[in-house]
Short mmCIF file of C-alpha atoms and ligand atoms in Angstrom, two decimals:
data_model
loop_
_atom_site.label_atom_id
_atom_site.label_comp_id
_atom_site.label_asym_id
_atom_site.label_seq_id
_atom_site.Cartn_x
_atom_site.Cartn_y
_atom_site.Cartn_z
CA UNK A 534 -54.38 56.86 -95.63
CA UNK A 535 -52.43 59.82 -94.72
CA UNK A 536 -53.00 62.71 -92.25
CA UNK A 537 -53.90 64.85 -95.25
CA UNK A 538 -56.12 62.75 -96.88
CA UNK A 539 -57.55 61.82 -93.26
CA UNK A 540 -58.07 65.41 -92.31
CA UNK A 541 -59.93 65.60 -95.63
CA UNK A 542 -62.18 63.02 -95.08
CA UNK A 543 -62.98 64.50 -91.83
CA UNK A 544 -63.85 68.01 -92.68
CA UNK A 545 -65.96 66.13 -95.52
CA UNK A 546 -68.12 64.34 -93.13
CA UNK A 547 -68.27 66.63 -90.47
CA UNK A 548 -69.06 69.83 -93.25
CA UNK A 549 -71.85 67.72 -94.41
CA UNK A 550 -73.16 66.28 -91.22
CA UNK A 551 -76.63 68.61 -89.76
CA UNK A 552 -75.85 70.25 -86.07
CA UNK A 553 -78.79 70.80 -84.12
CA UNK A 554 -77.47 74.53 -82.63
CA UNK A 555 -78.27 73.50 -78.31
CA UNK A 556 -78.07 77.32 -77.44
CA UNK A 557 -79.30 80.71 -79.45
CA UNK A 558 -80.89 83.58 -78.88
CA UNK A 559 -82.52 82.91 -82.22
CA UNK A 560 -86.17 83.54 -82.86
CA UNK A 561 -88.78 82.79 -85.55
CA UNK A 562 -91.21 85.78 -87.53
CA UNK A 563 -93.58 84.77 -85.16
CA UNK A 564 -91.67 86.73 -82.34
CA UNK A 565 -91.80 89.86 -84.64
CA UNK A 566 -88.70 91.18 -86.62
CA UNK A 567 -87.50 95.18 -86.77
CA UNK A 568 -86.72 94.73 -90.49
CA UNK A 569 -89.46 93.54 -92.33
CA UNK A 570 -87.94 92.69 -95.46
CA UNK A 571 -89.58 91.48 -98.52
CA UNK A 572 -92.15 89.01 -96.92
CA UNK A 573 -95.31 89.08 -95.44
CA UNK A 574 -93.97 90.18 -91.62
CA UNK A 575 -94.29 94.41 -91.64
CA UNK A 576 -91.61 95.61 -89.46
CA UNK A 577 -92.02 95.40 -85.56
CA UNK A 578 -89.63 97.75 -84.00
CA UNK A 579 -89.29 95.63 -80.75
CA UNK A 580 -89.57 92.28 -82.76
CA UNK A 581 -86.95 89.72 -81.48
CA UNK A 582 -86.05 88.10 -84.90
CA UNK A 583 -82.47 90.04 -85.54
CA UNK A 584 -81.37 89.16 -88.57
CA UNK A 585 -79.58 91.52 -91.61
CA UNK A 586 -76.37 93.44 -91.95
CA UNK A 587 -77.03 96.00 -89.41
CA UNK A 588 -77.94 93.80 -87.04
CA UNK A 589 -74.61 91.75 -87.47
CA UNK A 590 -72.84 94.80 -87.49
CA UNK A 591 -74.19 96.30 -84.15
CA UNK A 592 -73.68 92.56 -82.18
CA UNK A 593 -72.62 93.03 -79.13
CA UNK A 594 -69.29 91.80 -79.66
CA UNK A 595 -68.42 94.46 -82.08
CA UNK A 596 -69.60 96.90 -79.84
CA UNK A 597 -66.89 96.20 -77.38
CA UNK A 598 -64.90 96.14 -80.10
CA UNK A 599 -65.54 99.54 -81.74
CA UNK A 600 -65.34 101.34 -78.17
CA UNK A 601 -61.29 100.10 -77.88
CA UNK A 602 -60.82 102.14 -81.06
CA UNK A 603 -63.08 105.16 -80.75
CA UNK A 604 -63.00 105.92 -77.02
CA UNK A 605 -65.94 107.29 -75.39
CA UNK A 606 -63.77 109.96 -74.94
CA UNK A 607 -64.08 110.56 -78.34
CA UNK A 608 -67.58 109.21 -79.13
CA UNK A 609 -69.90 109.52 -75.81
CA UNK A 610 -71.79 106.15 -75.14
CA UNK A 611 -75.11 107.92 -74.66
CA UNK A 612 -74.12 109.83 -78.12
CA UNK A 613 -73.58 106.03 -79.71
CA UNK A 614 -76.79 104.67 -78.04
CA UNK A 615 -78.79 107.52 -79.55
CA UNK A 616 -77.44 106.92 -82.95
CA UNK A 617 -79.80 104.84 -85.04
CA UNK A 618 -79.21 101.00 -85.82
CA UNK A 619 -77.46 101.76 -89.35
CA UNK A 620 -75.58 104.84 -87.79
CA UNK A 621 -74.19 102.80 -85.55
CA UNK A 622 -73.24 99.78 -88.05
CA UNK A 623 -71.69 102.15 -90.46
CA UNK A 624 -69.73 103.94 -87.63
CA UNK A 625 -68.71 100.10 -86.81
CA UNK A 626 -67.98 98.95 -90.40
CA UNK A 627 -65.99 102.29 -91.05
CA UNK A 628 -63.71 101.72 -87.68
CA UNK A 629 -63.54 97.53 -87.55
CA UNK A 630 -63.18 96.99 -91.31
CA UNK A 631 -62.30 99.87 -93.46
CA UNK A 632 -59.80 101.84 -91.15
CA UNK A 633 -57.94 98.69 -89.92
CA UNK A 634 -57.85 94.81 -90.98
CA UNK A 635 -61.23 92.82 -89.72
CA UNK A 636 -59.44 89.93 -87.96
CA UNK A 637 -61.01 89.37 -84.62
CA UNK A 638 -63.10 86.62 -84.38
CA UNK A 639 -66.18 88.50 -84.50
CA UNK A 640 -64.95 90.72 -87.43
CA UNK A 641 -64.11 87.54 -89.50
CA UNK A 642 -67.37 86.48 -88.62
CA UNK A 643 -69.25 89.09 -90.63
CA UNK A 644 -66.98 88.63 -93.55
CA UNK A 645 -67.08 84.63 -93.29
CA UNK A 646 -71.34 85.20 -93.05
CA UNK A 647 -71.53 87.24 -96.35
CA UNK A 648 -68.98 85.41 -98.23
CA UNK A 649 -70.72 82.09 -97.62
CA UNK A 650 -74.82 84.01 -98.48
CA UNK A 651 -73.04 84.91 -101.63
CA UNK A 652 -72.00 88.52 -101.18
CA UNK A 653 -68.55 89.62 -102.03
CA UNK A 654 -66.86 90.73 -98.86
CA UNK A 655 -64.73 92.64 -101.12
CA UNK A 656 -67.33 95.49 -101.71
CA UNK A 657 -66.69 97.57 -98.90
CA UNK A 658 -70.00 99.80 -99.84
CA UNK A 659 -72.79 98.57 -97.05
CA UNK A 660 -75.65 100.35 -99.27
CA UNK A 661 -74.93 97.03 -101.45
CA UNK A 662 -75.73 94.53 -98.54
CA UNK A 663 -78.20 96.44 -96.95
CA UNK A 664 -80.61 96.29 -100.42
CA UNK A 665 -79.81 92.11 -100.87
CA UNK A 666 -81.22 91.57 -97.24
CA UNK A 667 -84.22 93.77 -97.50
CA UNK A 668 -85.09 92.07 -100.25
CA UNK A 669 -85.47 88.40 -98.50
CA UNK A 670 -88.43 87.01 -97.24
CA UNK A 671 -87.50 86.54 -93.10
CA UNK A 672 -89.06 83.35 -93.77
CA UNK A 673 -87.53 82.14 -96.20
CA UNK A 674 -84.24 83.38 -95.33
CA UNK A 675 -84.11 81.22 -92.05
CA UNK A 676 -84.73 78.28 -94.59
CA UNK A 677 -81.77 79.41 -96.48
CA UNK A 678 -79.47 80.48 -93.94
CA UNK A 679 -80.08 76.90 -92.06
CA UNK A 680 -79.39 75.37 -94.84
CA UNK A 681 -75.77 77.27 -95.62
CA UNK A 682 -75.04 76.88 -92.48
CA UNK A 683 -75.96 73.16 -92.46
CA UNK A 684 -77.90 73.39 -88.34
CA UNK A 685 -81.43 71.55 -88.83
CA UNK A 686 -82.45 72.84 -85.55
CA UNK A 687 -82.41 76.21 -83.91
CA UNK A 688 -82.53 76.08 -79.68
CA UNK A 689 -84.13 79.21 -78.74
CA UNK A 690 -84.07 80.94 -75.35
CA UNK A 691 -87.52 82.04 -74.14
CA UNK A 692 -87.03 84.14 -71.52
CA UNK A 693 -90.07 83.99 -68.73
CA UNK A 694 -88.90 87.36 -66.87
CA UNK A 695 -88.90 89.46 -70.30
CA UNK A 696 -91.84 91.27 -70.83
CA UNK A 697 -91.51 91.70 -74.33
CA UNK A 698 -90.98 87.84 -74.39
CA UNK A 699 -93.63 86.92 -71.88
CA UNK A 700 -96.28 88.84 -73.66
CA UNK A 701 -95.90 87.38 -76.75
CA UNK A 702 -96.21 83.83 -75.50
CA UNK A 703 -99.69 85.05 -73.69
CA UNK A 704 -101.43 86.71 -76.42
CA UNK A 705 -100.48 83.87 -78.95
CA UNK A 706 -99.20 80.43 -77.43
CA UNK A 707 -98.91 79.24 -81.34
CA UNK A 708 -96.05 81.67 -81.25
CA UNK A 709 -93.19 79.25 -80.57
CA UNK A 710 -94.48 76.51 -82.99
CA UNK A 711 -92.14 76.89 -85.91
CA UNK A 712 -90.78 73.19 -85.76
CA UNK A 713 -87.42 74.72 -86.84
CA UNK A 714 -86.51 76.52 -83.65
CA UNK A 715 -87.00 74.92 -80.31
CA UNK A 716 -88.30 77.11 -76.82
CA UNK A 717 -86.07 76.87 -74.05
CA UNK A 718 -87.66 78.66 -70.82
CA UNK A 719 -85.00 80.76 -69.48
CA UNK A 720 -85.28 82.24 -65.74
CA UNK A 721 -81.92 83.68 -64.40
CA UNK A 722 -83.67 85.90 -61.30
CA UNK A 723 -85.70 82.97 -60.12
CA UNK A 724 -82.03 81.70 -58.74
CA UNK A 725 -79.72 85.17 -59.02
CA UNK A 726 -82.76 87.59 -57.61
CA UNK A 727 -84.95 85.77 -55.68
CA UNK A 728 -86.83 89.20 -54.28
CA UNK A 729 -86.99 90.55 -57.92
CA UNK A 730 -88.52 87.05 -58.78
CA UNK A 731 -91.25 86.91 -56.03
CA UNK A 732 -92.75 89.98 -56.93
CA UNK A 733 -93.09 89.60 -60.49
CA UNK A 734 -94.78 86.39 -60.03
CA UNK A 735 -96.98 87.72 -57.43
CA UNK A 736 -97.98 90.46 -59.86
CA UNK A 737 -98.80 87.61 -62.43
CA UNK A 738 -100.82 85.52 -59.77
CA UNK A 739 -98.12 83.56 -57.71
CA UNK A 740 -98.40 83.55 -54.12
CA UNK A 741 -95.05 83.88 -53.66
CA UNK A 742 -93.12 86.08 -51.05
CA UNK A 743 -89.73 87.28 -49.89
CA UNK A 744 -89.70 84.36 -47.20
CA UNK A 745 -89.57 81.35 -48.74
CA UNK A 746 -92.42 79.10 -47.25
CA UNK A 747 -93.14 75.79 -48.09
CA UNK A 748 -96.43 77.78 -49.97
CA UNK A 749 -94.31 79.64 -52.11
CA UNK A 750 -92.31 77.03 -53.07
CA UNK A 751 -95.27 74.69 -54.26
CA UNK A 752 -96.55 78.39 -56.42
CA UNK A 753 -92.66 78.43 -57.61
CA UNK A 754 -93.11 74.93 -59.06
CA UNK A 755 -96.84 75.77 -60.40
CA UNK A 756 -95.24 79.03 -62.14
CA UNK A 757 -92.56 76.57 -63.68
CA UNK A 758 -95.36 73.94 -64.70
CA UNK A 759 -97.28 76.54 -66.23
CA UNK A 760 -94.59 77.75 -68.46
CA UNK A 761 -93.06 74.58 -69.01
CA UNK A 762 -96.17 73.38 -70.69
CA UNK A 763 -97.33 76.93 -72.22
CA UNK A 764 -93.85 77.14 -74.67
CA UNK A 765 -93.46 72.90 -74.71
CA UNK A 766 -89.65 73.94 -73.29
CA UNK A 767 -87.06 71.28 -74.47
CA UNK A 768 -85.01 71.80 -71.36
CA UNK A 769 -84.60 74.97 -68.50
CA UNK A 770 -82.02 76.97 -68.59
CA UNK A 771 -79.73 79.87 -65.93
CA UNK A 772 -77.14 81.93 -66.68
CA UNK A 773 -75.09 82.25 -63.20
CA UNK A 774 -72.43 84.72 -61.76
CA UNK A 775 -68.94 83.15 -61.06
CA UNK A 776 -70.02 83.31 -57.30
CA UNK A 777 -72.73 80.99 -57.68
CA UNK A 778 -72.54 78.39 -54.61
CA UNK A 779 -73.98 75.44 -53.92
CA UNK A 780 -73.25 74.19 -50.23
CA UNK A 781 -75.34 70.62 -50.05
CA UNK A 782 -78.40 69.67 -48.09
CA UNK A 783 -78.33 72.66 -44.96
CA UNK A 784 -77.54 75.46 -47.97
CA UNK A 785 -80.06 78.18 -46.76
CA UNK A 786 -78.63 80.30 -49.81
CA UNK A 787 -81.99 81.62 -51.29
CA UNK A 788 -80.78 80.44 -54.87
CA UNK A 789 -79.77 76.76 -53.06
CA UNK A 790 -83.26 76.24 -51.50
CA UNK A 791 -85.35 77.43 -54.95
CA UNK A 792 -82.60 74.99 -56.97
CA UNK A 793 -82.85 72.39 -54.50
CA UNK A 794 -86.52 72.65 -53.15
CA UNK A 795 -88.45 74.15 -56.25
CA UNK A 796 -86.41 73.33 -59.59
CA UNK A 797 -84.49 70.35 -59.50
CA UNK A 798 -88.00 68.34 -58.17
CA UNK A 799 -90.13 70.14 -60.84
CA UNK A 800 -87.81 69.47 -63.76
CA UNK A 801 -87.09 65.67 -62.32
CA UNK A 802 -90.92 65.18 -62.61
CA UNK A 803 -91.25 66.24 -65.59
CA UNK A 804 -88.10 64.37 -66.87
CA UNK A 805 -86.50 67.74 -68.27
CA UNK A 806 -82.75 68.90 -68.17
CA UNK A 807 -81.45 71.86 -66.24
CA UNK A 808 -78.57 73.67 -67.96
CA UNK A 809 -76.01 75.95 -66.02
CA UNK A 810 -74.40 78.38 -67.77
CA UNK A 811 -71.75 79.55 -65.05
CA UNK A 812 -69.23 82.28 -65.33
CA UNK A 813 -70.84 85.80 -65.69
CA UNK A 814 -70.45 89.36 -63.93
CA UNK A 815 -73.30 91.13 -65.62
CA UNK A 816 -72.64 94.92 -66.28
CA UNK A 817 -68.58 95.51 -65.61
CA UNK A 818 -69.67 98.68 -67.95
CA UNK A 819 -72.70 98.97 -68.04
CA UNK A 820 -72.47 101.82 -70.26
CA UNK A 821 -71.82 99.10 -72.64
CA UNK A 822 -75.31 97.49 -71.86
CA UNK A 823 -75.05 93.84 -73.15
CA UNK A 824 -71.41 94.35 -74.65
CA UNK A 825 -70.59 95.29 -70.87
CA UNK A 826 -70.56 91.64 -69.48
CA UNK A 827 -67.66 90.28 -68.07
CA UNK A 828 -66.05 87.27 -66.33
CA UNK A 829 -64.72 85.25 -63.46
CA UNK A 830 -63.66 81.86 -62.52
CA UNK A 831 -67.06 79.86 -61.32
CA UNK A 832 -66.99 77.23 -58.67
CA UNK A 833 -67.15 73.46 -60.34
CA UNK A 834 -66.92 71.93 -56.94
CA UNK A 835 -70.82 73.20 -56.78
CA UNK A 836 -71.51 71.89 -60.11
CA UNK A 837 -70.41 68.38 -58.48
CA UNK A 838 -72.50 68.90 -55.78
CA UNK A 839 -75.93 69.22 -57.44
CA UNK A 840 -74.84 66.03 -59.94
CA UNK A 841 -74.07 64.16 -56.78
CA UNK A 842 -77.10 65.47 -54.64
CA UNK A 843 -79.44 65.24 -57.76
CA UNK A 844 -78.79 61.83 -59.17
CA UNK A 845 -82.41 62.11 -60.80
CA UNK A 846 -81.76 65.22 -62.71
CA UNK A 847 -79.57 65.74 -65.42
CA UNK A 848 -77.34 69.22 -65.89
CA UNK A 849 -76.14 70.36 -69.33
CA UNK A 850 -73.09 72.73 -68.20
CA UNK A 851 -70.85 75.29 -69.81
CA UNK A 852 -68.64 77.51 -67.99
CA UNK A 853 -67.34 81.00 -69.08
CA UNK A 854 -64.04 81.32 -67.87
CA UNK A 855 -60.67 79.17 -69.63
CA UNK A 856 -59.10 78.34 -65.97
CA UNK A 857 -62.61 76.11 -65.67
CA UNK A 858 -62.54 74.12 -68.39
CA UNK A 859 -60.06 71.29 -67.28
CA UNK A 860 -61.56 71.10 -64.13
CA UNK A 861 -65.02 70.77 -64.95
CA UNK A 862 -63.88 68.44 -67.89
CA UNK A 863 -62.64 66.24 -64.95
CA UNK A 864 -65.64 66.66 -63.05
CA UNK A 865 -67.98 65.18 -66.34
CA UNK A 866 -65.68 61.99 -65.52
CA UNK A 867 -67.07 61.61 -62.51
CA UNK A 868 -71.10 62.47 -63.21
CA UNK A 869 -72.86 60.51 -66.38
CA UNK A 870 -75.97 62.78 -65.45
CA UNK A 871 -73.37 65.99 -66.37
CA UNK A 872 -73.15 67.09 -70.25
CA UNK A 873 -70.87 69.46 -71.10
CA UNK A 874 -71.63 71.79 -73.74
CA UNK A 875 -70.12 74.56 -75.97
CA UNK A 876 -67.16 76.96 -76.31
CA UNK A 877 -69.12 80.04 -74.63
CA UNK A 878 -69.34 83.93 -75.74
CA UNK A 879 -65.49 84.86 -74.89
CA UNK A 880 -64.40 81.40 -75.56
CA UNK A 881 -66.06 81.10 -78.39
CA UNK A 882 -62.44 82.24 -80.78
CA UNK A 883 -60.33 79.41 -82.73
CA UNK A 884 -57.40 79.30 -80.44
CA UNK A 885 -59.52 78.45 -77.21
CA UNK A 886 -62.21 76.56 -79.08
CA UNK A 887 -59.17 74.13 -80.17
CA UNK A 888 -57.60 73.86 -76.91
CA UNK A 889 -61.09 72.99 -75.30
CA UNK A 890 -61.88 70.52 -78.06
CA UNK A 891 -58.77 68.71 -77.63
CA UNK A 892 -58.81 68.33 -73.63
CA UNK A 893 -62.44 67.27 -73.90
CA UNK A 894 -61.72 64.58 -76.18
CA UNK A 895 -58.93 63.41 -74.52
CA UNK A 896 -60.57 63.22 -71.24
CA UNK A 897 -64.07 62.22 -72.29
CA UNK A 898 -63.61 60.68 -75.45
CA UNK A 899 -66.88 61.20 -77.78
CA UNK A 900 -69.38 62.15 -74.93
CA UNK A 901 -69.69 66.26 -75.07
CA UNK A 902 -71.75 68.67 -76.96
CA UNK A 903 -68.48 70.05 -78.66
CA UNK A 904 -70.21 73.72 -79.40
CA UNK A 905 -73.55 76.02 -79.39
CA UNK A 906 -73.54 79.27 -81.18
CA UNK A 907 -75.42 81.45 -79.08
CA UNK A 908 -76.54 83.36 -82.59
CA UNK A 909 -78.54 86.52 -81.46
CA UNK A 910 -78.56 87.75 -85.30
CA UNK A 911 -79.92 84.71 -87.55
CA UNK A 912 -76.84 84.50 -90.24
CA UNK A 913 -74.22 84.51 -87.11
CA UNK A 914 -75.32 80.75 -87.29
CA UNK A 915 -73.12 80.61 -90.63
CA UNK A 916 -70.34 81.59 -89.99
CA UNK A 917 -70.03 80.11 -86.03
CA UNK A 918 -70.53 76.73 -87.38
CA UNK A 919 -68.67 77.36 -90.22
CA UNK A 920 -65.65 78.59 -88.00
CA UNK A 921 -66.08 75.74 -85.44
CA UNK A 922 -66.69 72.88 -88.13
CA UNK A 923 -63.00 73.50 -88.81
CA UNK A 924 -61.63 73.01 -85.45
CA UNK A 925 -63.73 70.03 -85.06
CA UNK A 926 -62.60 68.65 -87.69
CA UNK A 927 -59.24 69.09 -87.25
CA UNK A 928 -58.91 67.53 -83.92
CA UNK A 929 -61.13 64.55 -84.74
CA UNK A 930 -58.87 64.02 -87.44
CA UNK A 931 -55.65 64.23 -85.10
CA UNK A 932 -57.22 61.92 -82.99
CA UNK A 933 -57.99 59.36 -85.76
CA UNK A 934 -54.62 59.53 -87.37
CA UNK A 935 -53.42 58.70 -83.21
CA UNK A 936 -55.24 55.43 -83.51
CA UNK A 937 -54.57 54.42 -86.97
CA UNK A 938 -50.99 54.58 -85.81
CA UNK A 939 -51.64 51.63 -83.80
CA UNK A 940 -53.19 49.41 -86.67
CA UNK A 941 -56.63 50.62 -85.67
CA UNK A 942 -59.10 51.16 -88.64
CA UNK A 943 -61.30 54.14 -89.26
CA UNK A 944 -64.23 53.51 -91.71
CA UNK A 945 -65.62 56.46 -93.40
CA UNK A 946 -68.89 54.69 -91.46
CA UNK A 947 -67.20 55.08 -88.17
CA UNK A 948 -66.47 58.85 -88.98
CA UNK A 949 -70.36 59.28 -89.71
CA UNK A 950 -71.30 57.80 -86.88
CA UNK A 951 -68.89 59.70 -84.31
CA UNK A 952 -69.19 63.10 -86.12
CA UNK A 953 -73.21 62.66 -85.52
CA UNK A 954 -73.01 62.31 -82.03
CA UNK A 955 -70.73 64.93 -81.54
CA UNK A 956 -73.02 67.64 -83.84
CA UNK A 957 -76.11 66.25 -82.33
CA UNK A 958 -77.32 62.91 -80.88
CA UNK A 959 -75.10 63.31 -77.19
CA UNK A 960 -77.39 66.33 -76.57
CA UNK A 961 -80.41 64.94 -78.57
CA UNK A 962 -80.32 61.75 -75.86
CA UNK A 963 -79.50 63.28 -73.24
CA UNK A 964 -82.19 65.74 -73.03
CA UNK A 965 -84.42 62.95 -73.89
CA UNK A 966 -83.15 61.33 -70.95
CA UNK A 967 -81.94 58.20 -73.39
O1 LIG B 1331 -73.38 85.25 -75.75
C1 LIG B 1331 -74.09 86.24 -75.56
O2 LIG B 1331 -74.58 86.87 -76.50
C2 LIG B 1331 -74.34 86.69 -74.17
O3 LIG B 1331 -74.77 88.00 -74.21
C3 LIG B 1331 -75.39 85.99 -73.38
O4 LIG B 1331 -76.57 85.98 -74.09
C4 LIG B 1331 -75.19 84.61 -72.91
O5 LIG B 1331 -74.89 83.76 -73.95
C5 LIG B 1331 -76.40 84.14 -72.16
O6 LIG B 1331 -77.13 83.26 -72.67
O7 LIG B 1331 -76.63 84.66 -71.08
ZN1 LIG B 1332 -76.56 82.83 -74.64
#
């Protein structure tokens, strides 16, 4: 076989191969959607299913985007954040796509998302889109949009310290049941804000304090219990800053001894994964709210140390910034309880999703979740997957071709097998501790 008909065969299987999606910030109509659309759900202005052309217009992404070429010189952020949701999407669609070509990443996206649904990209009149989505059923349309997207399973993450979040789980713990998504509990201040932390959960019944007794740390694990069992959590999950540190045994570091003391033990009981998502400075501009996020190098070296101190837990890791990947790559080598996972949020563009791919492979062979999509609008899930399948692809088929050159042969069987690990079963086992 040649490399063309090779790389054929690969796209084939791995275009027709289900991905279960290990990261969103995807929700069900159970969680309440701002657009109603034609189903049964009425509109919920704080709903946290996103999904429709405004809402893919206004992601984050092409916020930052739209800023670089009308300066809030020009356009006040307040003014924008005032704006309503389809103000702002036409103001983005007018300035991203009409005014200049769409090709960033996240630009493409949009264009790849509505192509792929069936809309011509081509008609460069929103009102057009705007009437096909309010006619779908939200319910429905997550069927559809799985489907054209080919992901079987949607990861959600359930956020403990949201209210808006947190009070829908409590008035209705049938909320999360939709067997396509799956709840993640979430809990970033219990390890970044530790004082922030203590108080909340003291104001929902936690004895917990500022000082971290050996009491509070027994309530910390019963507030994790709770909420563990409440949303049936696949796995826990924190999003850290870049100086994240963790020192070993004597760490006093308030995040260390919660991690350490609290966490780790809880989630080891319960036979649960921990993932780390490493790399973030929150609010750079935060004038920008979410789009204002930026990042720094993160510290693998404390990523070692909880695989080495925690042989009993198991850590599902991305990190944010490029200048990590190789050496956390290296450090997966050394630690079969440490899955790496995804291209994330500013690495999530062709060029560095390729480069990633290919060290990963070459390092770790088959054993990595190559990508997540971290959708926060439902039909994102198209066109990241759709985007990423090609890269995949690609590489697995360079890496075939590599091997065939030796005499080695590669079944259409063998491809199957491979591409399913990659799209699913590494994370499916290892989160079931298999
Ligand atoms: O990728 C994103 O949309 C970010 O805003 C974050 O949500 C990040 O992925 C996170 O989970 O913290
Ligand atoms: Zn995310």
């Amino acid at each position: 076989m040649d490399r063309t008909e090779l790389h054929h065969q690969v796209r084939q299987v791995v275009d027709t191969t289900p991905v279960w999606d290990l990261h969103t910030h995807l929700y069900p109509p159970t969680f309440g959607t701002p657009m109603a659309g034609g189903g049964r759900h009425g509109a919920d202005p704080r709903g946290l299913m996103l999904w429709g052309i405004d809402e893919l217009l206004t992601y984050h992404y092409l916020v930052a985007e739209v800023f670089r070429v009308v300066p809030s010189r020009k356009l006040p952020y307040d003014t924008f954040w005032k704006m309503t949701k389809e103000d702002q999407a036409d103001h983005i669609w007018q300035h991203l796509f009409v005014e200049r070509s769409p090709v960033s990443e996240a630009c493409r996206g949009v264009l790849t998302t509505l192509a792929r649904l069936g809309l011509d990209p081509s008609d460069k009149n929103l009102a057009g889109y705007r009437r096909w989505f309010a006619e779908q059923d939200p319910d429905k349309h997550i069927d559809r949009v799985m489907e054209v997207s080919g992901v079987s399973r949607i990861t959600m993450t359930n956020d403990v310290f949201d209210d808006n979040e947190r009070e829908r789980w409590l008035a209705d713990g049938r909320v999360g049941s939709d067997p396509r998504f799956a709840p993640v509990l979430r809990f970033d201040p219990l390890v970044c804000d530790w004082p922030t932390a203590a108080k909340k959960m003291s104001a929902w019944g936690y004895e917990t304090t500022e000082e971290i007794s050996p009491r509070c740390i027994a309530e910390v694990q019963r507030f994790l219990g709770d909420w563990i069992n409440r949303i049936g959590a696949l796995y826990c999950a924190v999003s850290l800053p870049p100086t994240f540190r963790y020192l070993g045994p004597d760490d006093r570091q308030a995040s260390s001894v919660i991690f350490r003391e609290a966490i780790l033990p809880a989630l080891e009981e319960r036979n649960l994964t921990m993932a780390l998502m490493i790399g973030v400075t929150r609010g750079v501009n935060p004038r920008l709210t979410l789009a204002g996020d930026a990042l720094e190098k993160a510290d693998v070296m404390s990523v070692s140390r909880l695989c080495a101190d925690f042989p009993n837990n198991r850590f599902l890791v991305t990190l944010l910034s490029r200048e990590n990947q190789h050496e956390l790559a290296v450090a997966a080598r050394k630690f079969d309880n440490l899955m790496l996972f995804g291209c994330w949020w500013f690495l999530n563009n062709p060029s560095l999703i390729e480069e990633m791919t290919r060290m990963r492979m070459e390092l770790l062979g088959l054993s990595f979740a190559p990508q997540h999509s971290d959708a926060r609008v439902l039909e994102q899930i198209v066109y990241k997957w759709a985007h990423s399948r090609e890269i995949i692809a690609k590489v697995l088929a360079d890496k075939y071709a590599d091997i065939a050159a030796t005499g080695w042969p590669i079944t259409e069987a063998d491809m199957r097998r491979d591409v399913q690990l990659l799209l699913c079963d590494n994370f499916a086992r290892f989160v079931a501790g298999e």
